[in-house]
XYZ file of C-alpha atoms in Angstrom:
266
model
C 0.000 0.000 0.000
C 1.186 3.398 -0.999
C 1.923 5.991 1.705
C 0.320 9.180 1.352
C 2.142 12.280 2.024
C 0.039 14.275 5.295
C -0.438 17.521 5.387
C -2.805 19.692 7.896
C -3.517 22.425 5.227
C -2.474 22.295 1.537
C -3.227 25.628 -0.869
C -3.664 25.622 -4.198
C -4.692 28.495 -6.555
C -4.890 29.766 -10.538
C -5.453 25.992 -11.430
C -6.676 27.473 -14.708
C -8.804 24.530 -15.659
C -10.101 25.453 -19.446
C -6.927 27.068 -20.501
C -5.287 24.940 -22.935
C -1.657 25.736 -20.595
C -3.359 24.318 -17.427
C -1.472 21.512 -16.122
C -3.908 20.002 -14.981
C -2.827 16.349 -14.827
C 0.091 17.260 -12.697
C -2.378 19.073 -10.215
C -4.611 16.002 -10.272
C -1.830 13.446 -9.836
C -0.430 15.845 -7.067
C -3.768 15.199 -4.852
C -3.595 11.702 -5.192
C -0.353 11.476 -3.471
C -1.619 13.737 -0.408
C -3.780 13.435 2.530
C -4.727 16.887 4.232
C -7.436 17.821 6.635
C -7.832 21.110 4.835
C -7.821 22.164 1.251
C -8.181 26.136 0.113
C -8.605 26.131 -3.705
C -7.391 30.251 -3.724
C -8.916 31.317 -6.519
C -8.790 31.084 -10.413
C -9.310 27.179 -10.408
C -11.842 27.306 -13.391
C -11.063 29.600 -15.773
C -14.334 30.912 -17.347
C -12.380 33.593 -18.861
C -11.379 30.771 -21.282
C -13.754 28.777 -21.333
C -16.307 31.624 -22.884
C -14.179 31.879 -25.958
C -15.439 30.300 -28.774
C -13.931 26.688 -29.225
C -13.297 26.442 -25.614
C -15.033 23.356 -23.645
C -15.104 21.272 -20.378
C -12.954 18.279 -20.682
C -12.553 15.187 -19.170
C -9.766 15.904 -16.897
C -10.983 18.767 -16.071
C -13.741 16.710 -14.085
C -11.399 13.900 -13.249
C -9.945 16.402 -11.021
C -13.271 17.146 -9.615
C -13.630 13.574 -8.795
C -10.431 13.313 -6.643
C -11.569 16.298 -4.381
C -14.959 14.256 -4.030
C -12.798 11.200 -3.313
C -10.720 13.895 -0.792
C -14.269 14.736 0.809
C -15.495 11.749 1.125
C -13.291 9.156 1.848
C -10.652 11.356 3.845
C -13.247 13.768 5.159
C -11.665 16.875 3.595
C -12.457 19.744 4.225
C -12.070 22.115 1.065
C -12.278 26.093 0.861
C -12.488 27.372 -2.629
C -12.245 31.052 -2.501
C -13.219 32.831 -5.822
C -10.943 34.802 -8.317
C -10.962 36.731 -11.243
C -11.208 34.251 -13.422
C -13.872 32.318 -11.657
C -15.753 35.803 -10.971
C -18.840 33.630 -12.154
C -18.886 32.396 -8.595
C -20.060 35.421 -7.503
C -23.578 35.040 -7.727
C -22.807 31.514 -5.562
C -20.938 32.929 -2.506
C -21.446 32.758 0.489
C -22.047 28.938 -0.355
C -21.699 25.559 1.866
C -22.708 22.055 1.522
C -21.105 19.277 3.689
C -17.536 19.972 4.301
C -17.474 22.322 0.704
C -17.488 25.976 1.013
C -17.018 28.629 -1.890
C -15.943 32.238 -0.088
C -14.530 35.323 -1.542
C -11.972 35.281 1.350
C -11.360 33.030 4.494
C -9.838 33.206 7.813
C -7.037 30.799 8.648
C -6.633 29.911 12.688
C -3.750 27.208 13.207
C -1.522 26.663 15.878
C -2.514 29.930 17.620
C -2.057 32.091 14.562
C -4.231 33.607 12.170
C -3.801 34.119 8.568
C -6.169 35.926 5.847
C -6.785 34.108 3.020
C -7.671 35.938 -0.484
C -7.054 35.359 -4.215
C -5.443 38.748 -4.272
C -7.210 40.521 -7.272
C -8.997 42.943 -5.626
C -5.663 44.383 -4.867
C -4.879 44.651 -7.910
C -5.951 47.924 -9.778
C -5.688 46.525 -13.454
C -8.178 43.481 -12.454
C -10.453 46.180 -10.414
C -11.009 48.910 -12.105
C -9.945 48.014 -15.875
C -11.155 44.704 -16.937
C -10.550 45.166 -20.491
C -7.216 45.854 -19.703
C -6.998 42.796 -17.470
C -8.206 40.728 -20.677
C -5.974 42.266 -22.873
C -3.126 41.399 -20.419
C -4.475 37.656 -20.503
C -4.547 37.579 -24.128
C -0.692 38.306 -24.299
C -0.179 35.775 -21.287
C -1.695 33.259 -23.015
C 0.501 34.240 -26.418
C 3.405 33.776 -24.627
C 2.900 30.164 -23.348
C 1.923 29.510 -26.616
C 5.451 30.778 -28.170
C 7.404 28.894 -24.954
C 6.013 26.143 -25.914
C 7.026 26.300 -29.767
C 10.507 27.325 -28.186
C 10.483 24.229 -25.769
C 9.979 21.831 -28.537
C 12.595 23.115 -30.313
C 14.940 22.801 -27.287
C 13.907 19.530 -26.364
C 14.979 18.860 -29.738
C 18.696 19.982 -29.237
C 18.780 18.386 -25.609
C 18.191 21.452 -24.019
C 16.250 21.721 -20.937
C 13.173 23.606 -20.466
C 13.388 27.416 -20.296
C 10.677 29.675 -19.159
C 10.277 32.491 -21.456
C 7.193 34.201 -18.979
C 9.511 33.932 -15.940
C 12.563 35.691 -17.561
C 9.924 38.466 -19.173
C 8.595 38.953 -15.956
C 12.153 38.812 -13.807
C 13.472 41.462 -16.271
C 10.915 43.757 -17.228
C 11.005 46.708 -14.179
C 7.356 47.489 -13.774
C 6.497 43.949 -13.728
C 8.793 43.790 -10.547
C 7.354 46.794 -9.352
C 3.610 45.478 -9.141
C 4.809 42.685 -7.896
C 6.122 44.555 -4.899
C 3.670 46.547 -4.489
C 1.154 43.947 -4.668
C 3.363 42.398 -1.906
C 2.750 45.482 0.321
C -0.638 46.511 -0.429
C -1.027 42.975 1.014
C 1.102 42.917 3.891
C -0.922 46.519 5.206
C -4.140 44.836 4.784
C -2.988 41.762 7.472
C -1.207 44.591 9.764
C -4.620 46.862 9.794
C -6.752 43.454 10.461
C -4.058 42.265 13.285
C -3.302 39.371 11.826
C -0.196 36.895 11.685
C -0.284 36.624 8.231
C -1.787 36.689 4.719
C -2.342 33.578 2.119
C -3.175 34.511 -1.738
C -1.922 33.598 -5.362
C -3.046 35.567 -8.579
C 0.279 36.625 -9.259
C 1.788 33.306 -10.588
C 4.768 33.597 -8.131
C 4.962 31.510 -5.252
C 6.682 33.243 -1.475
C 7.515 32.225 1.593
C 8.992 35.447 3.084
C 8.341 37.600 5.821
C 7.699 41.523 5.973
C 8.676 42.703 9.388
C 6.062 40.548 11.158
C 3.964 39.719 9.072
C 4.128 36.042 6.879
C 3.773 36.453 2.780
C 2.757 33.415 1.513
C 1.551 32.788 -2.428
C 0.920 29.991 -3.445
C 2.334 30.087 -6.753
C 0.578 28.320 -9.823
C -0.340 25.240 -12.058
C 0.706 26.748 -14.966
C 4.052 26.813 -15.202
C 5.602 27.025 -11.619
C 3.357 23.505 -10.338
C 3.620 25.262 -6.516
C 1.509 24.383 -3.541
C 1.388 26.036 -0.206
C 2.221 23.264 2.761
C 1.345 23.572 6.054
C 2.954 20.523 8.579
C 2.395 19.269 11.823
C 4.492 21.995 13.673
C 2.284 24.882 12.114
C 5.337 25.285 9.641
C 5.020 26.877 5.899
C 6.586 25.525 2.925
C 6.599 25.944 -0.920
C 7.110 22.806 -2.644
C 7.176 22.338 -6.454
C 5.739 19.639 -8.417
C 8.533 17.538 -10.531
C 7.703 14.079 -12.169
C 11.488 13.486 -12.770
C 12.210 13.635 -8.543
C 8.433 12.300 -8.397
C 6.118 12.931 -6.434
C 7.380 16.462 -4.762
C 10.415 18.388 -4.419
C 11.036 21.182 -1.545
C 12.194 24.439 -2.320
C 14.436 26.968 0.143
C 11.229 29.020 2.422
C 12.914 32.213 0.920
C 13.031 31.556 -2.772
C 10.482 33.371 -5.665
C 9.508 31.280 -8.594
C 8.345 33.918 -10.792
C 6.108 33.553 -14.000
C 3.560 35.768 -15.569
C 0.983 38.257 -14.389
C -2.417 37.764 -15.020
């Protein structure tokens, strides 16, 4: 019998289940391999932003990984938090919503091991997703032209023996202004935990996953399932890790609590 990795609280976010980039049978063979009491689904899981466009449709693995977090529910007694995003704003109309041990939220409070943590997608801090949605799709267009064209490039790598090479993760780690939201998304974020008295703050949106610390406060993002494959780990001891998804060193692989693993904006 295959052990099952245990974790109290696992995070996932910006899934992006519809997008033809999702990785979504990395994500779904990733939650066969865990157990966890709680799981908080942070926003953009489904992406109806997609799957609106013309040609787009539901897939089967898109509802095989449905099936493992009924498995989760039922069998483990899971208890799983999805908190909306931008890309699942058709949730809106939903939340507040429960059923068994399912909730959909627009945000959630986190109390373990005597701390406190507030858990949002993170778009509402976001100006470009708030107040200029257009601009927000327009941005997601060009996302979603760039995975296309790393993907061409990848090919052609594999090709020559090369190993993969994120094109949206060097865009993003050179360009200054892309740095510069991320930071201030950071902070905008960090103020909202200090004014609410709180240990910490949980989100994702960004596509870059942080374990870091701002005076007092603990940054955590969880990262993606696009091209980083980053979860948010909670253990035993009330500790916070980032680990990264890597069939080659299957089924997990830790990463340092300080490092960034950047990709793309949305």
């Amino acid at each position: 019998m295959e052990l099952r990795t245990y974790y109290p609280t696992v995070v996932l976010s910006d899934i992006h289940l519809g997008s033809e980039h999702s990785r979504t049978e990395e994500v779904t063979t990733f939650l066969k391999h865990v157990d966890c009491k709680r799981l908080i689904l942070n926003g953009d899981i489904i992406d109806g932003w997609q799957l609106r466009k013309a040609g787009k449709r539901w897939k089967q693995k898109h509802t095989d990984f449905f099936k493992v977090l009924m498995k989760m529910m039922e069998k483990k007694g899971t208890q799983i938090i999805y908190v909306r995003g931008n890309h699942d704003d058709f949730l809106d109309n939903l939340v507040p919503f429960q059923m068994s041990n399912i909730s959909i939220v627009k945000d959630y409070l986190l109390e373990s091991h005597g701390k406190r943590y507030f858990v949002t997608h993170g778009d509402i801090f976001d100006a470009v997703t708030t107040n200029m949605r257009w601009l927000a799709m327009l941005g997601d267009i060009g996302y979603t032209f760039l995975l296309w064209l790393n993907k061409v490039y990848n090919h052609y790598r594999a090709k020559k023996g090369k190993p993969y090479f994120s094109l949206s993760q060097k865009v993003k780690h050179k360009v200054k202004s892309a740095v510069s939201y991320i930071s201030e998304f950071e902070n905008e974020l960090v103020k909202l935990a200090n004014a609410k008295k709180l240990d910490g703050i949980i989100c994702g949106h960004i596509h870059q996953a942080a374990n870091s610390y701002y005076g007092n406060i603990h940054y955590l993002n969880s990262g993606d399932w696009v091209e980083s494959l980053t979860a948010l780990v909670e253990n035993e001891d009330g500790e916070w890790n980032v680990i990264t998804y890597d069939s080659l060193k299957y089924p997990l692989v830790e990463t340092g609590k300080e490092e960034h693993l950047y990709a793309a904006v949305i």
